[in-house]
Amino acid sequence: MIDDKNLNQFTLVDVIERRIHFTNTNTIFDKVDFKDMNEGELLAYNEMLADVKEMKESEFVSKYLKIINKLAIQFENEEFTDKREIEKMSGYNNAIVNILKCINPIYEYDLED
């Protein structure tokens, strides 16, 4: 999986692809226990992988900040009630935050406060 590129050639695509690979192949976490979380993460990573190849940084950041802000409201309003759905959407949210943090660490924090 590691291509041993020069680090100045290492891109966000590489980061996302490695996250996908890790989520699919890791043996650290029990796959059964994290099935729904992983499903959400993979959904987000695959969406972001497509977008990162087509969008400018500002478009990408704007799109995914809107998504995590919407998810925050949905979690706050307890719109997700099924345990599996909560886990999946948590994984989806966490994956987005993980990638946004690679662009700028500030995105780890709730900027609405």
PDB file of C-alpha atoms in Angstrom:
ATOM      1  CA  MET A   1       0.000   0.000   0.000  1.00  0.00           C
ATOM      2  CA  ILE A   2       2.803   2.432   0.780  1.00  0.00           C
ATOM      3  CA  ASP A   3       4.214   3.744  -2.465  1.00  0.00           C
ATOM      4  CA  ASP A   4       7.189   5.424  -0.789  1.00  0.00           C
ATOM      5  CA  LYS A   5       6.626   8.663  -2.666  1.00  0.00           C
ATOM      6  CA  ASN A   6       8.530  11.807  -2.016  1.00  0.00           C
ATOM      7  CA  LEU A   7       6.495  13.535   0.652  1.00  0.00           C
ATOM      8  CA  ASN A   8       6.104  16.626  -1.500  1.00  0.00           C
ATOM      9  CA  GLN A   9       4.090  14.400  -3.880  1.00  0.00           C
ATOM     10  CA  PHE A  10       1.858  13.028  -1.107  1.00  0.00           C
ATOM     11  CA  THR A  11      -1.694  14.290  -1.575  1.00  0.00           C
ATOM     12  CA  LEU A  12      -5.047  14.347   0.163  1.00  0.00           C
ATOM     13  CA  VAL A  13      -6.079  11.578  -2.232  1.00  0.00           C
ATOM     14  CA  ASP A  14      -3.296   9.445  -0.739  1.00  0.00           C
ATOM     15  CA  VAL A  15      -4.487  10.202   2.795  1.00  0.00           C
ATOM     16  CA  ILE A  16      -8.087   9.269   1.987  1.00  0.00           C
ATOM     17  CA  GLU A  17      -7.069   6.118   0.126  1.00  0.00           C
ATOM     18  CA  ARG A  18      -4.969   5.022   3.100  1.00  0.00           C
ATOM     19  CA  ARG A  19      -7.871   5.673   5.486  1.00  0.00           C
ATOM     20  CA  ILE A  20     -10.104   3.525   3.279  1.00  0.00           C
ATOM     21  CA  HIS A  21      -7.457   0.799   3.161  1.00  0.00           C
ATOM     22  CA  PHE A  22      -6.983   0.891   6.936  1.00  0.00           C
ATOM     23  CA  THR A  23     -10.726   0.769   7.611  1.00  0.00           C
ATOM     24  CA  ASN A  24     -11.107  -2.209   5.292  1.00  0.00           C
ATOM     25  CA  THR A  25      -8.090  -4.193   6.479  1.00  0.00           C
ATOM     26  CA  ASN A  26      -7.295  -3.308  10.087  1.00  0.00           C
ATOM     27  CA  THR A  27      -7.170  -6.055  12.675  1.00  0.00           C
ATOM     28  CA  ILE A  28      -6.860  -3.728  15.656  1.00  0.00           C
ATOM     29  CA  PHE A  29     -10.600  -3.269  16.140  1.00  0.00           C
ATOM     30  CA  ASP A  30     -13.242  -5.976  16.102  1.00  0.00           C
ATOM     31  CA  LYS A  31     -14.982  -5.673  12.725  1.00  0.00           C
ATOM     32  CA  VAL A  32     -18.314  -6.792  14.195  1.00  0.00           C
ATOM     33  CA  ASP A  33     -18.269  -4.201  16.982  1.00  0.00           C
ATOM     34  CA  PHE A  34     -17.395  -1.397  14.578  1.00  0.00           C
ATOM     35  CA  LYS A  35     -19.401  -2.540  11.533  1.00  0.00           C
ATOM     36  CA  ASP A  36     -21.803   0.404  11.507  1.00  0.00           C
ATOM     37  CA  MET A  37     -19.114   2.967  12.385  1.00  0.00           C
ATOM     38  CA  ASN A  38     -16.884   1.614   9.604  1.00  0.00           C
ATOM     39  CA  GLU A  39     -19.782   1.697   7.146  1.00  0.00           C
ATOM     40  CA  GLY A  40     -20.282   5.395   7.853  1.00  0.00           C
ATOM     41  CA  GLU A  41     -16.571   6.128   7.596  1.00  0.00           C
ATOM     42  CA  LEU A  42     -16.244   4.323   4.282  1.00  0.00           C
ATOM     43  CA  LEU A  43     -19.263   6.140   2.895  1.00  0.00           C
ATOM     44  CA  ALA A  44     -17.728   9.514   3.784  1.00  0.00           C
ATOM     45  CA  TYR A  45     -14.229   8.604   2.595  1.00  0.00           C
ATOM     46  CA  ASN A  46     -15.510   7.409  -0.763  1.00  0.00           C
ATOM     47  CA  GLU A  47     -17.612  10.557  -1.249  1.00  0.00           C
ATOM     48  CA  MET A  48     -14.680  12.760  -0.290  1.00  0.00           C
ATOM     49  CA  LEU A  49     -12.311  10.818  -2.522  1.00  0.00           C
ATOM     50  CA  ALA A  50     -14.496  11.601  -5.529  1.00  0.00           C
ATOM     51  CA  ASP A  51     -14.890  15.247  -4.520  1.00  0.00           C
ATOM     52  CA  VAL A  52     -11.231  15.894  -3.722  1.00  0.00           C
ATOM     53  CA  LYS A  53     -10.359  14.935  -7.295  1.00  0.00           C
ATOM     54  CA  GLU A  54     -12.820  17.465  -8.745  1.00  0.00           C
ATOM     55  CA  MET A  55     -13.183  20.375  -6.324  1.00  0.00           C
ATOM     56  CA  LYS A  56     -11.100  23.314  -5.263  1.00  0.00           C
ATOM     57  CA  GLU A  57     -10.182  23.480  -1.582  1.00  0.00           C
ATOM     58  CA  SER A  58     -12.757  26.157  -0.749  1.00  0.00           C
ATOM     59  CA  GLU A  59     -15.591  24.188  -2.403  1.00  0.00           C
ATOM     60  CA  PHE A  60     -14.582  20.981  -0.657  1.00  0.00           C
ATOM     61  CA  VAL A  61     -14.271  22.603   2.768  1.00  0.00           C
ATOM     62  CA  SER A  62     -17.544  24.471   2.376  1.00  0.00           C
ATOM     63  CA  LYS A  63     -19.442  21.349   1.339  1.00  0.00           C
ATOM     64  CA  TYR A  64     -18.141  19.214   4.186  1.00  0.00           C
ATOM     65  CA  LEU A  65     -18.440  21.900   6.864  1.00  0.00           C
ATOM     66  CA  LYS A  66     -22.111  22.225   5.908  1.00  0.00           C
ATOM     67  CA  ILE A  67     -22.523  18.471   6.212  1.00  0.00           C
ATOM     68  CA  ILE A  68     -20.951  18.249   9.672  1.00  0.00           C
ATOM     69  CA  ASN A  69     -22.911  21.280  10.864  1.00  0.00           C
ATOM     70  CA  LYS A  70     -26.127  19.656   9.647  1.00  0.00           C
ATOM     71  CA  LEU A  71     -25.162  16.387  11.352  1.00  0.00           C
ATOM     72  CA  ALA A  72     -24.442  18.242  14.597  1.00  0.00           C
ATOM     73  CA  ILE A  73     -27.965  19.677  14.536  1.00  0.00           C
ATOM     74  CA  GLN A  74     -29.455  16.273  13.762  1.00  0.00           C
ATOM     75  CA  PHE A  75     -27.549  14.688  16.662  1.00  0.00           C
ATOM     76  CA  GLU A  76     -28.528  17.544  18.977  1.00  0.00           C
ATOM     77  CA  ASN A  77     -32.194  17.195  18.004  1.00  0.00           C
ATOM     78  CA  GLU A  78     -31.940  13.406  18.457  1.00  0.00           C
ATOM     79  CA  GLU A  79     -33.114  12.809  14.901  1.00  0.00           C
ATOM     80  CA  PHE A  80     -31.112   9.592  14.826  1.00  0.00           C
ATOM     81  CA  THR A  81     -32.771   7.082  17.126  1.00  0.00           C
ATOM     82  CA  ASP A  82     -31.615   3.688  15.907  1.00  0.00           C
ATOM     83  CA  LYS A  83     -28.325   2.625  17.545  1.00  0.00           C
ATOM     84  CA  ARG A  84     -26.939   1.376  14.219  1.00  0.00           C
ATOM     85  CA  GLU A  85     -27.846   4.638  12.476  1.00  0.00           C
ATOM     86  CA  ILE A  86     -26.229   6.647  15.285  1.00  0.00           C
ATOM     87  CA  GLU A  87     -23.011   4.622  14.931  1.00  0.00           C
ATOM     88  CA  LYS A  88     -23.023   4.934  11.137  1.00  0.00           C
ATOM     89  CA  MET A  89     -23.590   8.680  11.176  1.00  0.00           C
ATOM     90  CA  SER A  90     -20.959   9.100  13.902  1.00  0.00           C
ATOM     91  CA  GLY A  91     -18.454   7.288  11.695  1.00  0.00           C
ATOM     92  CA  TYR A  92     -19.499   9.425   8.735  1.00  0.00           C
ATOM     93  CA  ASN A  93     -19.034  12.612  10.758  1.00  0.00           C
ATOM     94  CA  ASN A  94     -15.699  11.486  12.232  1.00  0.00           C
ATOM     95  CA  ALA A  95     -14.287  10.613   8.810  1.00  0.00           C
ATOM     96  CA  ILE A  96     -15.161  14.063   7.484  1.00  0.00           C
ATOM     97  CA  VAL A  97     -13.550  15.736  10.484  1.00  0.00           C
ATOM     98  CA  ASN A  98     -10.431  13.561  10.080  1.00  0.00           C
ATOM     99  CA  ILE A  99      -9.951  14.721   6.508  1.00  0.00           C
ATOM    100  CA  LEU A 100     -10.834  18.359   7.174  1.00  0.00           C
ATOM    101  CA  LYS A 101      -8.202  18.363   9.957  1.00  0.00           C
ATOM    102  CA  CYS A 102      -5.606  17.424   7.337  1.00  0.00           C
ATOM    103  CA  ILE A 103      -6.491  20.602   5.464  1.00  0.00           C
ATOM    104  CA  ASN A 104      -6.569  22.799   8.575  1.00  0.00           C
ATOM    105  CA  PRO A 105      -6.477  21.614  12.214  1.00  0.00           C
ATOM    106  CA  ILE A 106      -9.043  24.273  13.183  1.00  0.00           C
ATOM    107  CA  TYR A 107     -11.770  22.100  11.643  1.00  0.00           C
ATOM    108  CA  GLU A 108     -11.499  19.728  14.602  1.00  0.00           C
ATOM    109  CA  TYR A 109     -13.287  22.319  16.689  1.00  0.00           C
ATOM    110  CA  ASP A 110     -16.899  23.455  16.656  1.00  0.00           C
ATOM    111  CA  LEU A 111     -16.666  26.902  15.133  1.00  0.00           C
ATOM    112  CA  GLU A 112     -20.319  27.740  15.763  1.00  0.00           C
ATOM    113  CA  ASP A 113     -19.790  28.574  19.447  1.00  0.00           C
TER     114      ASP A 113
END
